[in-house]
Amino acid sequence: MAYEILVLDIDGTLTNSKKEISDKTYQSIMTVQERGHKVVLASGRPTPGILPLAKKLRLAEYGGYILSFNGAKIIDCTNGEIIFQQVLDRDYLPFLHNKAKENNVGILSYEGDCVITDSPIDKYMEIESRINGIPIKQIEDFPSYIQFDINKCLMTGDPDILRQIEPELKEHFKAFLNIYRSEPFFLEIMPKNIDKAFSLGKLLDYLGLSREQMISCGDGFNDISMIEYAGMGVAMANAQEIVKSKADYITLSNDEDGIAHVIEEFML
């Protein structure tokens, strides 16, 4: 079966170590779009952190999609329409906020084009701000401030501390939230059942395509679900070992045009 849709994680996958799309990878993606294939950018990033890359790749012109917040929101780039969204239940925020404070880790979410937090700003929040090109807005009383829909929260901190917190939160919220690390220093707190695979299933239904027609490429813990789900699951050479073990194919690294290699091997 021919592959019709190419799903790309961003950091460590589409972009190189400089957080840039190389010329070779860019040209390869433009070629598959010109041939009628759909491209989806699927990331833990908030939507504003993905839009500049979607614009560079001309996804609006070629009918591509953005899957942001690890799948909590899907946007049709052609018209900006939200075709799927799930929001986080705000009733859980006080408990999550207290847990972060007790363990001296940060907690953040997003408002418009800003990262919002009442935690002391740590180096990991600065990474999140820099990656997405959006500022950090310091607020007072995180749970009280958020009186609007949010798609996820993110805990930031020392990997060893987050490794201890993760199973506790998973056990406490197992019936209500989806919790996992996207990076050793990022603990994602998502609506129940939300991950990249679940949301890609929604997108495929919308497009009338099957998962056998999809290639998904990634490098991080939060890419495992879509790598296992896709007809062709691809891990980057720079991926975590657990991610590689789940993949059908291991391509070159993000600094060696691994995505261009996948396109040449399986789509052209």
mmCIF file of C-alpha atoms in Angstrom:
data_model
loop_
_atom_site.group_PDB
_atom_site.id
_atom_site.type_symbol
_atom_site.label_atom_id
_atom_site.label_comp_id
_atom_site.label_asym_id
_atom_site.label_seq_id
_atom_site.Cartn_x
_atom_site.Cartn_y
_atom_site.Cartn_z
ATOM 1 C CA MET A 1 0.000 0.000 0.000
ATOM 2 C CA ALA A 2 1.274 3.472 -0.908
ATOM 3 C CA TYR A 3 1.998 5.893 1.904
ATOM 4 C CA GLU A 4 -0.221 8.979 1.639
ATOM 5 C CA ILE A 5 0.464 10.856 4.870
ATOM 6 C CA LEU A 6 3.741 11.777 6.560
ATOM 7 C CA VAL A 7 3.648 12.609 10.268
ATOM 8 C CA LEU A 8 6.642 14.416 11.729
ATOM 9 C CA ASP A 9 7.597 15.171 15.291
ATOM 10 C CA ILE A 10 9.492 18.463 15.394
ATOM 11 C CA ASP A 11 12.278 18.668 17.971
ATOM 12 C CA GLY A 12 14.936 16.032 17.361
ATOM 13 C CA THR A 13 13.133 14.834 14.230
ATOM 14 C CA LEU A 14 12.152 17.480 11.676
ATOM 15 C CA THR A 15 14.623 20.033 13.010
ATOM 16 C CA ASN A 16 18.339 19.553 13.534
ATOM 17 C CA SER A 17 20.354 20.370 16.652
ATOM 18 C CA LYS A 18 20.153 24.066 15.752
ATOM 19 C CA LYS A 19 16.322 23.814 15.739
ATOM 20 C CA GLU A 20 16.341 24.424 11.987
ATOM 21 C CA ILE A 21 14.936 22.540 9.002
ATOM 22 C CA SER A 22 17.892 21.758 6.723
ATOM 23 C CA ASP A 23 17.700 22.614 3.038
ATOM 24 C CA LYS A 24 17.721 18.940 2.021
ATOM 25 C CA THR A 25 14.911 18.001 4.400
ATOM 26 C CA TYR A 26 12.919 21.057 3.337
ATOM 27 C CA GLN A 27 13.207 20.192 -0.363
ATOM 28 C CA SER A 28 12.206 16.579 0.262
ATOM 29 C CA ILE A 29 9.084 17.623 2.172
ATOM 30 C CA MET A 30 8.108 20.117 -0.515
ATOM 31 C CA THR A 31 8.509 17.406 -3.154
ATOM 32 C CA VAL A 32 6.126 14.971 -1.412
ATOM 33 C CA GLN A 33 3.578 17.739 -0.908
ATOM 34 C CA GLU A 34 3.775 18.686 -4.574
ATOM 35 C CA ARG A 35 2.995 15.050 -5.365
ATOM 36 C CA GLY A 36 -0.193 15.233 -3.303
ATOM 37 C CA HIS A 37 0.914 13.669 -0.018
ATOM 38 C CA LYS A 38 -0.290 15.193 3.252
ATOM 39 C CA VAL A 39 2.190 16.367 5.898
ATOM 40 C CA VAL A 40 1.321 16.598 9.589
ATOM 41 C CA LEU A 41 3.476 18.297 12.232
ATOM 42 C CA ALA A 42 2.781 16.379 15.459
ATOM 43 C CA SER A 43 4.397 17.867 18.537
ATOM 44 C CA GLY A 44 4.111 18.432 22.240
ATOM 45 C CA ARG A 45 4.624 22.108 21.439
ATOM 46 C CA PRO A 46 1.734 24.551 21.828
ATOM 47 C CA THR A 47 0.186 25.694 18.564
ATOM 48 C CA PRO A 48 2.079 29.060 18.418
ATOM 49 C CA GLY A 49 5.352 27.124 18.633
ATOM 50 C CA ILE A 50 4.462 25.099 15.526
ATOM 51 C CA LEU A 51 2.941 27.782 13.296
ATOM 52 C CA PRO A 52 6.242 29.281 12.034
ATOM 53 C CA LEU A 53 7.399 25.852 10.815
ATOM 54 C CA ALA A 54 4.002 25.150 9.249
ATOM 55 C CA LYS A 55 4.295 28.463 7.425
ATOM 56 C CA LYS A 56 7.833 27.682 6.239
ATOM 57 C CA LEU A 57 6.644 24.322 4.866
ATOM 58 C CA ARG A 58 3.574 25.986 3.265
ATOM 59 C CA LEU A 59 1.176 23.540 4.900
ATOM 60 C CA ALA A 60 -1.748 25.921 4.311
ATOM 61 C CA GLU A 61 -1.097 25.799 0.567
ATOM 62 C CA TYR A 62 -0.723 22.018 0.443
ATOM 63 C CA GLY A 63 -3.494 21.017 2.851
ATOM 64 C CA GLY A 64 -1.349 19.982 5.806
ATOM 65 C CA TYR A 65 -2.239 19.731 9.483
ATOM 66 C CA ILE A 66 -0.895 20.698 12.896
ATOM 67 C CA LEU A 67 -1.275 18.314 15.812
ATOM 68 C CA SER A 68 -0.249 20.340 18.877
ATOM 69 C CA PHE A 69 -0.131 19.748 22.651
ATOM 70 C CA ASN A 70 0.744 16.063 22.051
ATOM 71 C CA GLY A 71 -2.548 15.595 20.241
ATOM 72 C CA ALA A 72 -4.970 17.612 22.356
ATOM 73 C CA LYS A 73 -5.627 19.882 19.354
ATOM 74 C CA ILE A 74 -5.636 19.295 15.578
ATOM 75 C CA ILE A 75 -5.800 22.234 13.171
ATOM 76 C CA ASP A 76 -6.421 22.229 9.436
ATOM 77 C CA CYS A 77 -3.764 24.608 8.116
ATOM 78 C CA THR A 78 -5.827 25.455 5.028
ATOM 79 C CA ASN A 79 -8.453 27.374 6.976
ATOM 80 C CA GLY A 80 -7.324 27.364 10.599
ATOM 81 C CA GLU A 81 -10.286 25.208 11.611
ATOM 82 C CA ILE A 82 -9.957 23.092 14.760
ATOM 83 C CA ILE A 83 -11.033 19.621 13.688
ATOM 84 C CA PHE A 84 -10.409 17.965 17.062
ATOM 85 C CA GLN A 85 -9.741 19.263 20.549
ATOM 86 C CA GLN A 86 -9.775 17.999 24.109
ATOM 87 C CA VAL A 87 -9.218 20.232 27.122
ATOM 88 C CA LEU A 88 -7.815 19.557 30.569
ATOM 89 C CA ASP A 89 -10.281 19.455 33.471
ATOM 90 C CA ARG A 90 -9.374 22.505 35.571
ATOM 91 C CA ASP A 91 -10.597 20.802 38.759
ATOM 92 C CA TYR A 92 -7.273 18.918 38.857
ATOM 93 C CA LEU A 93 -5.109 22.048 38.828
ATOM 94 C CA PRO A 94 -4.937 22.670 42.606
ATOM 95 C CA PHE A 95 -3.654 19.140 43.296
ATOM 96 C CA LEU A 96 -1.123 19.303 40.448
ATOM 97 C CA HIS A 97 0.021 22.744 41.549
ATOM 98 C CA ASN A 98 0.527 21.596 45.143
ATOM 99 C CA LYS A 99 2.434 18.504 43.967
ATOM 100 C CA ALA A 100 4.786 20.672 41.943
ATOM 101 C CA LYS A 101 5.411 23.012 44.896
ATOM 102 C CA GLU A 102 5.991 20.116 47.324
ATOM 103 C CA ASN A 103 8.665 18.687 45.018
ATOM 104 C CA ASN A 104 10.264 21.997 44.010
ATOM 105 C CA VAL A 105 9.518 21.545 40.335
ATOM 106 C CA GLY A 106 7.863 23.987 37.974
ATOM 107 C CA ILE A 107 4.362 23.816 36.522
ATOM 108 C CA LEU A 108 3.218 25.757 33.477
ATOM 109 C CA SER A 109 0.513 26.005 30.863
ATOM 110 C CA TYR A 110 -0.239 28.341 27.958
ATOM 111 C CA GLU A 111 -2.344 31.421 27.310
ATOM 112 C CA GLY A 112 -2.407 32.823 23.795
ATOM 113 C CA ASP A 113 1.203 33.307 22.724
ATOM 114 C CA CYS A 114 2.637 32.969 26.235
ATOM 115 C CA VAL A 115 3.882 30.328 28.635
ATOM 116 C CA ILE A 116 2.205 31.016 32.001
ATOM 117 C CA THR A 117 3.482 29.998 35.440
ATOM 118 C CA ASP A 118 3.589 31.106 39.051
ATOM 119 C CA SER A 119 6.603 28.875 39.745
ATOM 120 C CA PRO A 120 10.158 30.249 39.950
ATOM 121 C CA ILE A 121 11.411 30.295 36.361
ATOM 122 C CA ASP A 122 13.878 27.432 35.873
ATOM 123 C CA LYS A 123 16.197 26.594 33.000
ATOM 124 C CA TYR A 124 13.728 24.035 31.648
ATOM 125 C CA MET A 125 10.958 26.639 31.362
ATOM 126 C CA GLU A 126 13.438 28.807 29.506
ATOM 127 C CA ILE A 127 14.039 25.900 27.109
ATOM 128 C CA GLU A 128 10.267 25.598 26.528
ATOM 129 C CA SER A 129 10.021 29.339 25.936
ATOM 130 C CA ARG A 130 12.991 29.392 23.554
ATOM 131 C CA ILE A 131 11.935 26.309 21.564
ATOM 132 C CA ASN A 132 8.487 27.775 20.929
ATOM 133 C CA GLY A 133 9.557 31.371 20.459
ATOM 134 C CA ILE A 134 7.043 32.605 23.045
ATOM 135 C CA PRO A 135 7.670 34.538 26.289
ATOM 136 C CA ILE A 136 7.092 33.403 29.863
ATOM 137 C CA LYS A 137 4.364 35.348 31.654
ATOM 138 C CA GLN A 138 4.622 35.236 35.445
ATOM 139 C CA ILE A 139 1.185 35.069 37.096
ATOM 140 C CA GLU A 140 -0.144 34.821 40.630
ATOM 141 C CA ASP A 141 -1.864 31.660 41.903
ATOM 142 C CA PHE A 142 -1.774 29.296 38.917
ATOM 143 C CA PRO A 143 -5.027 27.380 39.697
ATOM 144 C CA SER A 144 -7.078 30.539 40.310
ATOM 145 C CA TYR A 145 -5.707 32.398 37.297
ATOM 146 C CA ILE A 146 -6.669 29.714 34.781
ATOM 147 C CA GLN A 147 -10.366 30.340 34.135
ATOM 148 C CA PHE A 148 -10.158 29.400 30.457
ATOM 149 C CA ASP A 149 -9.683 26.203 28.441
ATOM 150 C CA ILE A 150 -6.190 24.724 28.400
ATOM 151 C CA ASN A 151 -5.001 21.667 26.500
ATOM 152 C CA LYS A 152 -2.207 20.570 28.828
ATOM 153 C CA CYS A 153 0.089 21.375 31.729
ATOM 154 C CA LEU A 154 3.795 20.731 31.857
ATOM 155 C CA MET A 155 5.923 20.039 34.917
ATOM 156 C CA THR A 156 9.569 21.003 34.540
ATOM 157 C CA GLY A 157 12.529 20.068 36.674
ATOM 158 C CA ASP A 158 15.386 17.768 37.509
ATOM 159 C CA PRO A 159 14.924 14.453 35.653
ATOM 160 C CA ASP A 160 15.506 12.404 38.816
ATOM 161 C CA ILE A 161 12.718 14.220 40.669
ATOM 162 C CA LEU A 162 10.287 13.941 37.749
ATOM 163 C CA ARG A 163 11.104 10.235 37.511
ATOM 164 C CA GLN A 164 9.850 9.860 41.094
ATOM 165 C CA ILE A 165 6.760 12.036 40.646
ATOM 166 C CA GLU A 166 5.616 10.421 37.392
ATOM 167 C CA PRO A 167 4.412 7.041 38.795
ATOM 168 C CA GLU A 168 2.715 8.761 41.757
ATOM 169 C CA LEU A 169 0.724 11.055 39.492
ATOM 170 C CA LYS A 170 -0.065 8.248 37.055
ATOM 171 C CA GLU A 171 -1.502 6.153 39.882
ATOM 172 C CA HIS A 172 -3.489 9.039 41.379
ATOM 173 C CA PHE A 173 -4.970 10.182 38.051
ATOM 174 C CA LYS A 174 -5.067 6.880 36.156
ATOM 175 C CA ALA A 175 -8.791 7.173 35.408
ATOM 176 C CA PHE A 176 -8.691 10.873 34.563
ATOM 177 C CA LEU A 177 -5.420 12.061 32.975
ATOM 178 C CA ASN A 178 -2.693 10.882 30.623
ATOM 179 C CA ILE A 179 0.750 11.544 32.140
ATOM 180 C CA TYR A 180 4.145 10.836 30.579
ATOM 181 C CA ARG A 181 7.521 12.436 29.922
ATOM 182 C CA SER A 182 8.352 13.892 26.516
ATOM 183 C CA GLU A 183 11.883 14.744 27.672
ATOM 184 C CA PRO A 184 13.639 13.658 30.868
ATOM 185 C CA PHE A 185 12.977 17.176 32.242
ATOM 186 C CA PHE A 186 9.399 17.596 30.899
ATOM 187 C CA LEU A 187 6.420 15.774 32.455
ATOM 188 C CA GLU A 188 3.357 16.124 30.240
ATOM 189 C CA ILE A 189 -0.072 16.256 31.895
ATOM 190 C CA MET A 190 -2.740 15.595 29.309
ATOM 191 C CA PRO A 191 -6.493 14.923 29.095
ATOM 192 C CA LYS A 192 -7.385 11.228 29.454
ATOM 193 C CA ASN A 193 -6.532 9.040 26.426
ATOM 194 C CA ILE A 194 -4.789 11.876 24.624
ATOM 195 C CA ASP A 195 -1.553 11.002 22.885
ATOM 196 C CA LYS A 196 -0.326 11.372 19.335
ATOM 197 C CA ALA A 197 -1.704 8.014 18.173
ATOM 198 C CA PHE A 198 -5.223 8.655 19.490
ATOM 199 C CA SER A 199 -5.426 12.034 17.771
ATOM 200 C CA LEU A 200 -3.917 10.750 14.529
ATOM 201 C CA GLY A 201 -6.707 8.174 14.517
ATOM 202 C CA LYS A 202 -9.190 11.062 14.626
ATOM 203 C CA LEU A 203 -7.376 12.782 11.754
ATOM 204 C CA LEU A 204 -7.276 9.630 9.628
ATOM 205 C CA ASP A 205 -11.029 9.172 10.127
ATOM 206 C CA TYR A 206 -11.535 12.782 9.050
ATOM 207 C CA LEU A 207 -9.419 12.232 5.923
ATOM 208 C CA GLY A 208 -10.800 8.800 5.088
ATOM 209 C CA LEU A 209 -7.349 7.227 5.242
ATOM 210 C CA SER A 210 -6.038 4.162 7.107
ATOM 211 C CA ARG A 211 -3.066 3.925 9.433
ATOM 212 C CA GLU A 212 -1.427 1.589 6.899
ATOM 213 C CA GLN A 213 -1.144 4.647 4.639
ATOM 214 C CA MET A 214 0.746 6.646 7.267
ATOM 215 C CA ILE A 215 4.445 7.049 8.110
ATOM 216 C CA SER A 216 5.166 8.501 11.553
ATOM 217 C CA CYS A 217 8.656 9.709 12.493
ATOM 218 C CA GLY A 218 9.895 10.646 15.948
ATOM 219 C CA ASP A 219 12.618 10.463 18.559
ATOM 220 C CA GLY A 220 11.050 10.960 22.017
ATOM 221 C CA PHE A 221 8.998 9.099 24.603
ATOM 222 C CA ASN A 222 5.840 10.906 23.458
ATOM 223 C CA ASP A 223 6.381 9.620 19.895
ATOM 224 C CA ILE A 224 6.152 5.943 20.833
ATOM 225 C CA SER A 225 2.363 5.782 20.503
ATOM 226 C CA MET A 226 2.333 7.122 16.945
ATOM 227 C CA ILE A 227 5.361 5.054 15.918
ATOM 228 C CA GLU A 228 3.586 1.900 17.056
ATOM 229 C CA TYR A 229 0.292 3.015 15.489
ATOM 230 C CA ALA A 230 1.498 3.940 12.000
ATOM 231 C CA GLY A 231 1.774 1.588 9.058
ATOM 232 C CA MET A 232 5.455 2.567 9.031
ATOM 233 C CA GLY A 233 6.828 3.700 12.376
ATOM 234 C CA VAL A 234 10.201 5.405 12.085
ATOM 235 C CA ALA A 235 12.676 6.286 14.843
ATOM 236 C CA MET A 236 15.530 8.696 14.311
ATOM 237 C CA ALA A 237 19.089 7.443 14.901
ATOM 238 C CA ASN A 238 19.251 10.001 17.742
ATOM 239 C CA ALA A 239 16.080 8.620 19.367
ATOM 240 C CA GLN A 240 15.867 7.207 22.865
ATOM 241 C CA GLU A 241 16.642 3.458 22.824
ATOM 242 C CA ILE A 242 13.119 2.544 23.959
ATOM 243 C CA VAL A 243 11.773 4.499 20.962
ATOM 244 C CA LYS A 244 14.055 2.662 18.551
ATOM 245 C CA SER A 245 12.872 -0.672 19.936
ATOM 246 C CA LYS A 246 9.271 0.168 18.930
ATOM 247 C CA ALA A 247 10.062 1.275 15.376
ATOM 248 C CA ASP A 248 9.690 -0.577 12.078
ATOM 249 C CA TYR A 249 12.625 1.371 10.664
ATOM 250 C CA ILE A 250 15.500 3.441 12.053
ATOM 251 C CA THR A 251 16.562 6.306 9.836
ATOM 252 C CA LEU A 252 19.557 8.654 9.985
ATOM 253 C CA SER A 253 19.771 11.256 12.740
ATOM 254 C CA ASN A 254 18.126 14.670 12.682
ATOM 255 C CA ASP A 255 21.560 16.162 11.905
ATOM 256 C CA GLU A 256 21.972 13.793 8.922
ATOM 257 C CA ASP A 257 18.684 14.566 7.132
ATOM 258 C CA GLY A 258 16.955 11.464 8.492
ATOM 259 C CA ILE A 259 13.538 12.678 7.296
ATOM 260 C CA ALA A 260 14.803 13.251 3.755
ATOM 261 C CA HIS A 261 16.169 9.692 3.847
ATOM 262 C CA VAL A 262 12.745 8.295 4.846
ATOM 263 C CA ILE A 263 11.041 10.244 2.070
ATOM 264 C CA GLU A 264 13.514 9.006 -0.526
ATOM 265 C CA GLU A 265 13.237 5.394 0.661
ATOM 266 C CA PHE A 266 9.471 5.106 1.046
ATOM 267 C CA MET A 267 7.599 7.957 -0.658
ATOM 268 C CA LEU A 268 9.396 8.947 -3.888
#
